[in-house]
mmCIF file of N, CA and C in Angstrom:
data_model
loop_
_atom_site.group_PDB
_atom_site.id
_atom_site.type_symbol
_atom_site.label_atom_id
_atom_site.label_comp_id
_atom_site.label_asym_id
_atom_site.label_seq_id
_atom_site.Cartn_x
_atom_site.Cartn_y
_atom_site.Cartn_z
ATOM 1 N N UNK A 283 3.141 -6.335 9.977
ATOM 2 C CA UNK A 283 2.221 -5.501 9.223
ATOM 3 C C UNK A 283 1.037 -6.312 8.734
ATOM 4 N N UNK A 284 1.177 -7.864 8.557
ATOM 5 C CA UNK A 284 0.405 -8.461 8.150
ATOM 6 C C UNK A 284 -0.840 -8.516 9.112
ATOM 7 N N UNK A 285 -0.513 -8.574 10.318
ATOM 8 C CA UNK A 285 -1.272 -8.998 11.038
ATOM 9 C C UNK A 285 -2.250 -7.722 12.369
ATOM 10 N N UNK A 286 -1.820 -6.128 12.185
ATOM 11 C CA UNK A 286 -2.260 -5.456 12.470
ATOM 12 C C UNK A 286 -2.607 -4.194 11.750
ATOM 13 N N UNK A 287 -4.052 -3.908 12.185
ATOM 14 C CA UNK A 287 -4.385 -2.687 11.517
ATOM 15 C C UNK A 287 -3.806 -1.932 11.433
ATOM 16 N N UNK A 288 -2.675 -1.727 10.808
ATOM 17 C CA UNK A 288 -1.496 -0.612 11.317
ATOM 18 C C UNK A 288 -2.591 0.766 10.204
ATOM 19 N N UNK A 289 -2.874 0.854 9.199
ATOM 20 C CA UNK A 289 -3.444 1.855 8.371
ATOM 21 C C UNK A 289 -4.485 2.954 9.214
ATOM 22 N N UNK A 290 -5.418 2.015 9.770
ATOM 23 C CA UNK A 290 -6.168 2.523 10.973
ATOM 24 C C UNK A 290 -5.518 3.217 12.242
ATOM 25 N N UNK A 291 -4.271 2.343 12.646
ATOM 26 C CA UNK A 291 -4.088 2.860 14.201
ATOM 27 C C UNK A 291 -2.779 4.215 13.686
ATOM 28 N N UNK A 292 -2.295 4.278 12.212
ATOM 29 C CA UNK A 292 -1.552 5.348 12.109
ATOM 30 C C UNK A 292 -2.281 6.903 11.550
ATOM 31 N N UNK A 293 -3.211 6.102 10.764
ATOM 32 C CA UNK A 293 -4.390 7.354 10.433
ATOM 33 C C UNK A 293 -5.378 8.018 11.526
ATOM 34 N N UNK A 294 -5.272 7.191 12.753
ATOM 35 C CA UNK A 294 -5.818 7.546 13.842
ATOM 36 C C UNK A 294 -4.464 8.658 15.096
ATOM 37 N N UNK A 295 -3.316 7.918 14.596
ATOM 38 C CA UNK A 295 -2.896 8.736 15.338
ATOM 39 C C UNK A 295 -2.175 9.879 14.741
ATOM 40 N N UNK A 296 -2.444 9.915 13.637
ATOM 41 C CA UNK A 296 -2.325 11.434 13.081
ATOM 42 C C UNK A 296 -3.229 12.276 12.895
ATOM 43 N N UNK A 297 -4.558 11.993 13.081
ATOM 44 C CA UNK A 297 -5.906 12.452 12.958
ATOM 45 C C UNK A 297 -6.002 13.368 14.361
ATOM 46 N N UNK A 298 -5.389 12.512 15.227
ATOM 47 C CA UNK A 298 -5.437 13.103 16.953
ATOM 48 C C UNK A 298 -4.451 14.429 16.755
ATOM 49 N N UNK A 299 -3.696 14.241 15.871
ATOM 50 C CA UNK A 299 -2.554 15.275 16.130
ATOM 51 C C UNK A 299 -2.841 16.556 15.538
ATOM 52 N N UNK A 300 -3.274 16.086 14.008
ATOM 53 C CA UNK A 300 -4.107 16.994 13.017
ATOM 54 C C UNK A 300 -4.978 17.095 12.418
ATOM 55 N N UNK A 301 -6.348 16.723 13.230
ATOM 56 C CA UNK A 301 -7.553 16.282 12.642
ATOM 57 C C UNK A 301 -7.534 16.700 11.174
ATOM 58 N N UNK A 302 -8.534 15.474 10.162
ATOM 59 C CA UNK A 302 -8.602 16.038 8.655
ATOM 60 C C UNK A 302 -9.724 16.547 8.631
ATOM 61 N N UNK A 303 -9.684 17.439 7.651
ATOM 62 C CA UNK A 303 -10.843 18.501 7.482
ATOM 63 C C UNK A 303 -11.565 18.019 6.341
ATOM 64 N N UNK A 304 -13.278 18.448 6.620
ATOM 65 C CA UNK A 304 -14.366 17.869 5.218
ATOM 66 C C UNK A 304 -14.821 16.435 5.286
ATOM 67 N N UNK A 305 -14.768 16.483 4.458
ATOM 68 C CA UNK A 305 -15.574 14.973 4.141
ATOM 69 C C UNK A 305 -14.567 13.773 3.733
ATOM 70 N N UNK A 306 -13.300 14.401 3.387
ATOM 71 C CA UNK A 306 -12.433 12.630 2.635
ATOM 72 C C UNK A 306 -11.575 12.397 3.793
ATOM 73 N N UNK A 307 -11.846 12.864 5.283
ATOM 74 C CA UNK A 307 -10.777 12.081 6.151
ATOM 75 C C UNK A 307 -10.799 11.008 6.341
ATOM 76 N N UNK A 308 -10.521 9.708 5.541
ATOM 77 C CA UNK A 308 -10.640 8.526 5.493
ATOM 78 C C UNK A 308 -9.744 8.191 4.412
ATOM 79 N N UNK A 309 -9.605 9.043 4.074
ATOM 80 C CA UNK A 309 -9.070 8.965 2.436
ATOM 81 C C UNK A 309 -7.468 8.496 2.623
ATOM 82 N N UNK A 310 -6.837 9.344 3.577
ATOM 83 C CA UNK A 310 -5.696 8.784 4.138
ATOM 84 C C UNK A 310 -5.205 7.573 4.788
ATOM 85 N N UNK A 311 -6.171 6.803 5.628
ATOM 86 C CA UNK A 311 -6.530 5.011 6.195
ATOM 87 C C UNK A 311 -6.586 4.403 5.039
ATOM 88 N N UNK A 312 -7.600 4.795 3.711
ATOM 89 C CA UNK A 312 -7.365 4.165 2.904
ATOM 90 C C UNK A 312 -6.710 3.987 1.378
ATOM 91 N N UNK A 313 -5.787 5.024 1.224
ATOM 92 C CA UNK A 313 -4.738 5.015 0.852
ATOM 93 C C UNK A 313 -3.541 4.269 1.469
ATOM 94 N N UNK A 314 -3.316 4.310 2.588
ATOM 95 C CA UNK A 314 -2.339 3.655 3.458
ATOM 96 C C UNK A 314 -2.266 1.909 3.632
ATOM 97 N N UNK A 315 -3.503 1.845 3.523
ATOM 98 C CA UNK A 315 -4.158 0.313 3.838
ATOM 99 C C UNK A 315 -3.700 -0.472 2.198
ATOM 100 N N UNK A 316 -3.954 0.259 1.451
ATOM 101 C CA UNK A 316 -3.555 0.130 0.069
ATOM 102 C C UNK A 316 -2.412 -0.400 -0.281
ATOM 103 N N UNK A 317 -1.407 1.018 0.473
ATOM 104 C CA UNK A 317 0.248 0.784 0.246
ATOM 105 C C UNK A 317 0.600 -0.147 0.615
ATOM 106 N N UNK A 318 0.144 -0.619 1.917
ATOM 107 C CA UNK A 318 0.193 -1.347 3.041
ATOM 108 C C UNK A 318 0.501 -2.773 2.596
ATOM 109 N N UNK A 319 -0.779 -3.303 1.860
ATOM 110 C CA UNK A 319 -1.070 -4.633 1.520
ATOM 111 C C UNK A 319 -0.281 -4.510 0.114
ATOM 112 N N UNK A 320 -0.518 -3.697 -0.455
ATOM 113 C CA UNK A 320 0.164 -4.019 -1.509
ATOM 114 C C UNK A 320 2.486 -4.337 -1.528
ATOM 115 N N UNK A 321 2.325 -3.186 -0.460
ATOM 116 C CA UNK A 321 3.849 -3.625 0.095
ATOM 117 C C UNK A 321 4.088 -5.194 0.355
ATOM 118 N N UNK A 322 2.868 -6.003 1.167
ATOM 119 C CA UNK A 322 2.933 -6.749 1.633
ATOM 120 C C UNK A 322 2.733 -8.197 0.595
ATOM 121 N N UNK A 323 2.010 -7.940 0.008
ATOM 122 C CA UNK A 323 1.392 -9.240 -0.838
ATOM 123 C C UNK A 323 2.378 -8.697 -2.145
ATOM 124 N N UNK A 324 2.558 -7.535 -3.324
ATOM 125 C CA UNK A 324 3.189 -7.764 -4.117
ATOM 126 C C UNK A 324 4.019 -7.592 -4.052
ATOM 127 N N UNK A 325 5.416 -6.386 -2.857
ATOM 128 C CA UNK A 325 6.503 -6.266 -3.013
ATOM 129 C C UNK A 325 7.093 -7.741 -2.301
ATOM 130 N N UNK A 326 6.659 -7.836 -0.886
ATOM 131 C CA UNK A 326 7.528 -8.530 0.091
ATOM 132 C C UNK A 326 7.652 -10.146 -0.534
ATOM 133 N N UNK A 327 6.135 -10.566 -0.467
ATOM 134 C CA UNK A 327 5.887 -11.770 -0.899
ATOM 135 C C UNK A 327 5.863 -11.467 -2.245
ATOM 136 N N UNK A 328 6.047 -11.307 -3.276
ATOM 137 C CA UNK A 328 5.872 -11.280 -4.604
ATOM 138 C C UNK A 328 5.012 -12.275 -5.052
ATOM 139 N N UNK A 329 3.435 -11.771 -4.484
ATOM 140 C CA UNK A 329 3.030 -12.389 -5.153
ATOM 141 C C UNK A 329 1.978 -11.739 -6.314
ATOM 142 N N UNK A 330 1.428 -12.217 -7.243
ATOM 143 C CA UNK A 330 1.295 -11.421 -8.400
ATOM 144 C C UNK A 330 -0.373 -11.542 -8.231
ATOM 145 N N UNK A 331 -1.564 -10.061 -8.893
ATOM 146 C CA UNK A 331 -2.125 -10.131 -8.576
ATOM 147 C C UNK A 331 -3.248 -10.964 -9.380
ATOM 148 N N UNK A 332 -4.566 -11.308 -8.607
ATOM 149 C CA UNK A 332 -5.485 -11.915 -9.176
ATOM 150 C C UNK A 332 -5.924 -11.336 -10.491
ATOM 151 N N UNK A 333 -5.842 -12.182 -11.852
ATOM 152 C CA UNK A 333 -6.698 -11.608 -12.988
ATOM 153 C C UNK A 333 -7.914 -11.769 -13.256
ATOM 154 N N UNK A 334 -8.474 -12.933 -12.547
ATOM 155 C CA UNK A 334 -9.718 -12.578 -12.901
ATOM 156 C C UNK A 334 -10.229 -13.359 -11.273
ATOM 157 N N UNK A 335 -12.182 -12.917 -11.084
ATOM 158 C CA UNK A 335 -12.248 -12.785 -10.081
ATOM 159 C C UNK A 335 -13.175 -14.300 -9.906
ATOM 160 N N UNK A 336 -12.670 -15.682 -10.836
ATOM 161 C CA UNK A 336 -13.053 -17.053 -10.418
ATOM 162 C C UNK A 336 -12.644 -17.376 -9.424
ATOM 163 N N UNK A 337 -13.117 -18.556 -8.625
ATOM 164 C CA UNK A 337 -13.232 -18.980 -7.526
ATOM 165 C C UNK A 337 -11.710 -19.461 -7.882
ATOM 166 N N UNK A 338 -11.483 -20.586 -9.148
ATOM 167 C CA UNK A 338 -10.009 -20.840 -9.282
ATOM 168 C C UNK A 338 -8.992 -20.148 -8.927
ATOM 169 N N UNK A 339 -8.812 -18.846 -9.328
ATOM 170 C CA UNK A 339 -8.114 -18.206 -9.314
ATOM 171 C C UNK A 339 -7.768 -17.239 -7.947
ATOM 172 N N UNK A 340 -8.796 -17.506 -6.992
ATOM 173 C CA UNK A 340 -8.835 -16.883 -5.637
ATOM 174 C C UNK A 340 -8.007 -18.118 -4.697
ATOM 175 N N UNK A 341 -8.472 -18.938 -5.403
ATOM 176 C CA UNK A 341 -7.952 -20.103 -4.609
ATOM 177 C C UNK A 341 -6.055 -20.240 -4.583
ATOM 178 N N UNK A 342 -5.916 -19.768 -5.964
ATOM 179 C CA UNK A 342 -4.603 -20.035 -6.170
ATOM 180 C C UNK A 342 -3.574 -19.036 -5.572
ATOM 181 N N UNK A 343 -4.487 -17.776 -5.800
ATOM 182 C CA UNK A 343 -3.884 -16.381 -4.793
ATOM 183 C C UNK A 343 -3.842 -16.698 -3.344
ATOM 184 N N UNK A 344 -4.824 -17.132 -2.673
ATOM 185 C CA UNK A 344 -4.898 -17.920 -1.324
ATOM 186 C C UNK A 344 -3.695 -18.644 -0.935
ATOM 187 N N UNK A 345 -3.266 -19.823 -1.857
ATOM 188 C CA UNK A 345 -2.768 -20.898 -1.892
ATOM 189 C C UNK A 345 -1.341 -19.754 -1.925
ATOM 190 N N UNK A 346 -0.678 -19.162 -3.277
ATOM 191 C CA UNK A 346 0.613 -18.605 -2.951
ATOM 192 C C UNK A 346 0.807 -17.609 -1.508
ATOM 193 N N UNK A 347 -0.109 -16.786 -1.220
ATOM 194 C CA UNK A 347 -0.010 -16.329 0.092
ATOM 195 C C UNK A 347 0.515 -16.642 0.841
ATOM 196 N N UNK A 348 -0.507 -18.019 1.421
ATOM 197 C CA UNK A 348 -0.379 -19.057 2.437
ATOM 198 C C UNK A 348 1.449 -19.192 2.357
ATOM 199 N N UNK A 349 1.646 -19.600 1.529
ATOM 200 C CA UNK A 349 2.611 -20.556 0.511
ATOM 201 C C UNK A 349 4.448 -19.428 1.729
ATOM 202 N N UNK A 350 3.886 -18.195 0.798
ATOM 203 C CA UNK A 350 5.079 -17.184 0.639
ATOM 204 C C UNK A 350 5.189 -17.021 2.237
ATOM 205 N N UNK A 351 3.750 -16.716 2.909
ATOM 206 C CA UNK A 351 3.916 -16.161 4.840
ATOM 207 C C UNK A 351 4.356 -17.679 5.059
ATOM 208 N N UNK A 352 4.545 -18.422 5.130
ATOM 209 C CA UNK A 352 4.874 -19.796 5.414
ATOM 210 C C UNK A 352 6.753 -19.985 5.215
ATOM 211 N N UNK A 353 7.411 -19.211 4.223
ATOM 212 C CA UNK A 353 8.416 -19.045 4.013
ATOM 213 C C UNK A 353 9.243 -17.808 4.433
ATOM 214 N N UNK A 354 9.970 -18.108 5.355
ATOM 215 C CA UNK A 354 10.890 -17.051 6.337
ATOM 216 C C UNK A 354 11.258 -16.049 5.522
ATOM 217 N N UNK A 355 11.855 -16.626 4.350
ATOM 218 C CA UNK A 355 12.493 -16.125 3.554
ATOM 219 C C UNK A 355 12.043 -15.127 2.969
ATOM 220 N N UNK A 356 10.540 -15.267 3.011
ATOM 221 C CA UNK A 356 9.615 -14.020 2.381
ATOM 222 C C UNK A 356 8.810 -13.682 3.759
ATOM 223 N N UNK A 357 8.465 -14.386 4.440
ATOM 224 C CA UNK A 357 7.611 -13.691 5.769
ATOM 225 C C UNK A 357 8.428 -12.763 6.656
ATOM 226 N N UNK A 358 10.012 -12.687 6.952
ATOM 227 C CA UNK A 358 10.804 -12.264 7.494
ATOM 228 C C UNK A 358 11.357 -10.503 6.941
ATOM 229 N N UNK A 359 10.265 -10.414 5.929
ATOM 230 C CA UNK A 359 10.695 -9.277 5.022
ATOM 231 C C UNK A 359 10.255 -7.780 5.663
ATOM 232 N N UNK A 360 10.367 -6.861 6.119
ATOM 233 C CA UNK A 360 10.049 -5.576 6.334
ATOM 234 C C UNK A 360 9.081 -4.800 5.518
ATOM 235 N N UNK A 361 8.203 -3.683 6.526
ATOM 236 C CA UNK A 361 7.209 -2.982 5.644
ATOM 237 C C UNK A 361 7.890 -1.477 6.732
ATOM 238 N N UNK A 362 8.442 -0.900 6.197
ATOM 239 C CA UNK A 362 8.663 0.752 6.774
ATOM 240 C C UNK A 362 7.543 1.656 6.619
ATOM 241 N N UNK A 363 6.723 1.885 7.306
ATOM 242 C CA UNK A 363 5.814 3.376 7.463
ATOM 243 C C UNK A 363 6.651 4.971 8.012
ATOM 244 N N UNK A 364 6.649 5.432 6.554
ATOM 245 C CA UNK A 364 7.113 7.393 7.746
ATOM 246 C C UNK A 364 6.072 7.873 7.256
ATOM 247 N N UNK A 365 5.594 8.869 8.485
ATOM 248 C CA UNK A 365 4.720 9.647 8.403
ATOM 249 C C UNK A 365 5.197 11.113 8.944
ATOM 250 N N UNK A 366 5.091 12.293 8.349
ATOM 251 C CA UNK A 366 5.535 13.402 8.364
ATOM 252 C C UNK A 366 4.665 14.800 8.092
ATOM 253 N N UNK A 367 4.155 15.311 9.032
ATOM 254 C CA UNK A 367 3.474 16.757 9.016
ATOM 255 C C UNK A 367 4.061 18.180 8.525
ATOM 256 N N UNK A 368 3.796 18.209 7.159
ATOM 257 C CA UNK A 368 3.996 19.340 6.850
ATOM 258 C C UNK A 368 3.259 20.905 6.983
ATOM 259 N N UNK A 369 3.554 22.247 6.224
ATOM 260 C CA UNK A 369 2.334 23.297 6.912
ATOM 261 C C UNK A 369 0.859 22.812 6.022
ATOM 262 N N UNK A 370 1.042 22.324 4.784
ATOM 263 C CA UNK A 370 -0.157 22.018 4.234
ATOM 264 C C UNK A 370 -1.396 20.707 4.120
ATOM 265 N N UNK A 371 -0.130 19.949 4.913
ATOM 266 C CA UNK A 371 -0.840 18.379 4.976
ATOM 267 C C UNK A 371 0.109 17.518 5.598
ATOM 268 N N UNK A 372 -0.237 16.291 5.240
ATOM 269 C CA UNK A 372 1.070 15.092 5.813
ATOM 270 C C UNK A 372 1.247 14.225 4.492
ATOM 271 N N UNK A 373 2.836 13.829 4.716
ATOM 272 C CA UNK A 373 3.236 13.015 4.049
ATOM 273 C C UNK A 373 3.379 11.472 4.466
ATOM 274 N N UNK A 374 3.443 10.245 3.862
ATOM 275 C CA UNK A 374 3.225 9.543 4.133
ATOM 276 C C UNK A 374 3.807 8.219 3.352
ATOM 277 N N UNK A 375 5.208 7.834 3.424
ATOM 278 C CA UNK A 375 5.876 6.610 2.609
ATOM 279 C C UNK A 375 5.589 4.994 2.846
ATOM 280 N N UNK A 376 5.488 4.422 2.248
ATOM 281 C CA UNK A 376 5.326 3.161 2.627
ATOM 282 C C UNK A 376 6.396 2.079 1.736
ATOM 283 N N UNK A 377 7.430 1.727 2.506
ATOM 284 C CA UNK A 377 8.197 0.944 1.521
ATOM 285 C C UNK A 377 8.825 -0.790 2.425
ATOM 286 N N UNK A 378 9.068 -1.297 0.769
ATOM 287 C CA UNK A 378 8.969 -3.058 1.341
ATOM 288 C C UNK A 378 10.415 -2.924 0.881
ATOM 289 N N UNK A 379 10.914 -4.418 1.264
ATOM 290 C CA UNK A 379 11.760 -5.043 0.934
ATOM 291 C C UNK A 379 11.531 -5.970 -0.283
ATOM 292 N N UNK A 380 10.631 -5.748 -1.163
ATOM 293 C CA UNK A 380 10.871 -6.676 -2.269
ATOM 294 C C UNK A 380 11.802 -6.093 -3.647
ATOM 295 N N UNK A 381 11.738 -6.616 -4.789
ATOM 296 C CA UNK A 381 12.240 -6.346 -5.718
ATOM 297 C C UNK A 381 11.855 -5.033 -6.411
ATOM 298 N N UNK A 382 10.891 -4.963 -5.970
ATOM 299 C CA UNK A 382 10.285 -3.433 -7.227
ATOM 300 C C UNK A 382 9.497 -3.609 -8.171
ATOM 301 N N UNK A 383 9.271 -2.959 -8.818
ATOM 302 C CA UNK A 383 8.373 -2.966 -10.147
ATOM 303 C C UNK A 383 8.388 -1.678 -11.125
ATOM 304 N N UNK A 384 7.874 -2.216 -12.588
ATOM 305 C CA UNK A 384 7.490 -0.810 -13.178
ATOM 306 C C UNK A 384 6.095 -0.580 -12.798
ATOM 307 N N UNK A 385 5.159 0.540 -12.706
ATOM 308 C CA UNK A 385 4.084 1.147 -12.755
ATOM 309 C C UNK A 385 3.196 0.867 -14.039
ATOM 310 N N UNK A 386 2.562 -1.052 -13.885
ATOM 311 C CA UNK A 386 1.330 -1.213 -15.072
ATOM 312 C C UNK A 386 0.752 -0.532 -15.692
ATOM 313 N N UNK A 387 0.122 -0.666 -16.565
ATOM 314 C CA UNK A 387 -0.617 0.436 -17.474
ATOM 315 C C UNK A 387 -1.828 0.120 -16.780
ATOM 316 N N UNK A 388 -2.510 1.188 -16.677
ATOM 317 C CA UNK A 388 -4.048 1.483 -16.062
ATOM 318 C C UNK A 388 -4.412 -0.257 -16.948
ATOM 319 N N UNK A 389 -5.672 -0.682 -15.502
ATOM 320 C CA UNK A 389 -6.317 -1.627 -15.743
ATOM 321 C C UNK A 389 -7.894 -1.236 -15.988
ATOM 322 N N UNK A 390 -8.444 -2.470 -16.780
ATOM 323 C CA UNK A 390 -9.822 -1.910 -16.920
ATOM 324 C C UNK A 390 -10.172 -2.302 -15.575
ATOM 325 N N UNK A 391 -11.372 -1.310 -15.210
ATOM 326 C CA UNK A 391 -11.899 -1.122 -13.983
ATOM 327 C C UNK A 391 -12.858 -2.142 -13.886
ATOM 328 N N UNK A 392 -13.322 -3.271 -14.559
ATOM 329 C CA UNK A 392 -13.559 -4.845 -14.104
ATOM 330 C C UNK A 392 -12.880 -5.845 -13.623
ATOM 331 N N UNK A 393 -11.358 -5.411 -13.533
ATOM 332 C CA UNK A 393 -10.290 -6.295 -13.251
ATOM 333 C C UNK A 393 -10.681 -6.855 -11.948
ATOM 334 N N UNK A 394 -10.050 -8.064 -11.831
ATOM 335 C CA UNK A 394 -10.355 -8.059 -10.375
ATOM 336 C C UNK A 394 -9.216 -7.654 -9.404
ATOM 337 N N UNK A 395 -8.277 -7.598 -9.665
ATOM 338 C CA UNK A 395 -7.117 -6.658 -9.097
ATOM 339 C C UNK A 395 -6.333 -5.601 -9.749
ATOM 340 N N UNK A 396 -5.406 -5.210 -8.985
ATOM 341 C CA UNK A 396 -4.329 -4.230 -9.668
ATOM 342 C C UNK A 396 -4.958 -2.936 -9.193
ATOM 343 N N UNK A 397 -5.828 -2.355 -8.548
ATOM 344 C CA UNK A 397 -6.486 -1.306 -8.839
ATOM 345 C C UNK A 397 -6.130 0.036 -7.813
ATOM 346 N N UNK A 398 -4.850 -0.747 -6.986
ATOM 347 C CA UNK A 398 -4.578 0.182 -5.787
ATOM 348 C C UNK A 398 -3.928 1.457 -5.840
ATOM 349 N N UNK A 399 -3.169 1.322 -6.898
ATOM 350 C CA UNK A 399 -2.808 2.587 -7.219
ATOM 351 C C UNK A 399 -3.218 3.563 -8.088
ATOM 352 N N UNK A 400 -4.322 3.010 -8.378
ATOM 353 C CA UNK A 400 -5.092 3.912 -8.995
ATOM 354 C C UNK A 400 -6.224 4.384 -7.857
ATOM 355 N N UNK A 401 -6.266 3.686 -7.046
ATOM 356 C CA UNK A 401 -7.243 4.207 -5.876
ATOM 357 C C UNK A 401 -6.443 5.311 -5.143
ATOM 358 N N UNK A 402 -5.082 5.006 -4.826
ATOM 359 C CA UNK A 402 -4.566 6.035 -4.074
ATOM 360 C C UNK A 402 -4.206 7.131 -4.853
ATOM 361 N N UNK A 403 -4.076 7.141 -6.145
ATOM 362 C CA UNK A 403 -3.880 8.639 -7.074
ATOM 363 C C UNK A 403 -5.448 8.756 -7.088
ATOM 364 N N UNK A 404 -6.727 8.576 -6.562
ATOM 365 C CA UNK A 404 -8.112 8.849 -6.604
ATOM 366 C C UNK A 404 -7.770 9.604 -5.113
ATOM 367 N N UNK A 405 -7.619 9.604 -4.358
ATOM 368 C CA UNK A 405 -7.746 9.703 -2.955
ATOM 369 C C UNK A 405 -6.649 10.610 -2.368
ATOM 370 N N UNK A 406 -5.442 10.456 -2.541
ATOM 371 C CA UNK A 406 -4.275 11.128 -2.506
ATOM 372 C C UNK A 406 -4.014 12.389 -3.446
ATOM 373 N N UNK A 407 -3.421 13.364 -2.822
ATOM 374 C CA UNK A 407 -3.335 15.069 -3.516
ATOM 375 C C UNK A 407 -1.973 14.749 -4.759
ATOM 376 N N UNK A 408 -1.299 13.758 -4.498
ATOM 377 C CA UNK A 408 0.227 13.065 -4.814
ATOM 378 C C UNK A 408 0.729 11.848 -4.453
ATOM 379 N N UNK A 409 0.796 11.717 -5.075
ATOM 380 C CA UNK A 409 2.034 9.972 -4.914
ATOM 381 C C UNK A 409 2.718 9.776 -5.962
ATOM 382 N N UNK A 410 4.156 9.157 -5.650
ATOM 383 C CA UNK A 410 4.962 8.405 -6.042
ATOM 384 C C UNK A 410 5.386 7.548 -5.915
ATOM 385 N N UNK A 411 6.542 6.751 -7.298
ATOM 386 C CA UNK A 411 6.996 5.565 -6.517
ATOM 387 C C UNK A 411 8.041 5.946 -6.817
ATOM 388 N N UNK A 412 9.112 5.323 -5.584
ATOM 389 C CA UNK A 412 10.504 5.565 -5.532
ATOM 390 C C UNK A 412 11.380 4.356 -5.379
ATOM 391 N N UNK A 413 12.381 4.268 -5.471
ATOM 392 C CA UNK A 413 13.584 3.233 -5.209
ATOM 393 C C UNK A 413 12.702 1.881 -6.233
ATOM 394 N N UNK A 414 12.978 2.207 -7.517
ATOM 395 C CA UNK A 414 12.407 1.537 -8.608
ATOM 396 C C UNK A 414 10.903 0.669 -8.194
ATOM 397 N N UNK A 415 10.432 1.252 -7.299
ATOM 398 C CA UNK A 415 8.694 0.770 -6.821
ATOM 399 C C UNK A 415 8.756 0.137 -5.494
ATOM 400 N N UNK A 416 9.894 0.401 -5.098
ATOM 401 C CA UNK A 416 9.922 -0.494 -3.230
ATOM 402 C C UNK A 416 9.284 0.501 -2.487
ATOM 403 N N UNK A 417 9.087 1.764 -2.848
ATOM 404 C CA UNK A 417 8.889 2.755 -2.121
ATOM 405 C C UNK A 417 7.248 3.805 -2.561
ATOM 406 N N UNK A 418 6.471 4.008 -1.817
ATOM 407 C CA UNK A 418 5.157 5.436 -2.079
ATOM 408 C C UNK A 418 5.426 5.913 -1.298
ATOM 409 N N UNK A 419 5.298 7.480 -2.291
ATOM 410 C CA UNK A 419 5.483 8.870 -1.262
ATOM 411 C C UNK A 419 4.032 9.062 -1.768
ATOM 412 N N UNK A 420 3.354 9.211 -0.236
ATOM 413 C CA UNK A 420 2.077 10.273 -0.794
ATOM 414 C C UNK A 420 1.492 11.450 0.279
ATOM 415 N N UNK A 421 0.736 11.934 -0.427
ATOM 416 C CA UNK A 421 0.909 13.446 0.279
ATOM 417 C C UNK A 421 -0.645 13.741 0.150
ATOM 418 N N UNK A 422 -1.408 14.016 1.227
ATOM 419 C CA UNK A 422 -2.433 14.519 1.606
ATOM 420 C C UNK A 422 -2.911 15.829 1.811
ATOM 421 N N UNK A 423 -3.874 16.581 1.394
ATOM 422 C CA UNK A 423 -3.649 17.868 2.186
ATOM 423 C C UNK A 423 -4.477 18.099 2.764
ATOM 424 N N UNK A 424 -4.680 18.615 4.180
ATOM 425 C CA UNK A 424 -5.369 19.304 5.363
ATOM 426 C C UNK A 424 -5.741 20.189 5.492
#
């Protein structure tokens, strides 16, 4: 998952199946891309996000990345995509193998991270998190 556009080539091939209607068909690629990385960088690899947006501190996010895909133990971890067409839209889960989380309290919108799930409740008709945060259900409508 790390290493392919999977957000793109699954929003593309549901787009073929059920084109999105209006103006936010994108909205679903990037919601997904969201879950995606965030499955990837905070569930799988646990790694925690950038607080502020210094060069230090990019460096150090860099550095654990590197660090965690470098370790089997965390690079070897799973990202599950289901995607599911309902009569009003599609649904769409994205779940890791990491530990979980609770759901942060809204960040101020200067943060330099944290902001993904607040992008995908911007973009998305619904979402949840399930299996104590290993898991987003979100739901689009068409």
């Amino acid at each position: 998952a790390n290493r392919l556009p999977l957000a793109a080539r699954l929003a593309a091939a549901l787009a073929a199946r059920h084109p999105p209607a209006g103006p936010r068909g994108g909205d679903l690629e990037l919601a997904l891309h969201e879950a995606v990385a965030n499955a990837i960088i905070h569930g799988n690899l646990q790694v925690e996000s950038v607080q502020d947006a210094g060069v230090a501190a990019l460096d150090r996010f860099s550095a654990a990345l590197a660090a965690r895909l470098a370790d089997p133990a965390f690079a070897g971890r799973r990202v599950v995509v289901r995607a599911w067409l309902e009569a009003r839209g599609v649904v769409v889960e994205v779940a890791d193998d990491g530990a979980g989380f609770t759901a942060p309290p809204p960040r101020h919108p200067a943060a330099a991270a944290g902001r993904g799930l607040a992008l995908i409740g911007a973009v998305a008709s619904a979402h949840e998190l399930l299996d104590g945060g290993r898991r987003i259900r979100m739901r689009f409508a068409l």
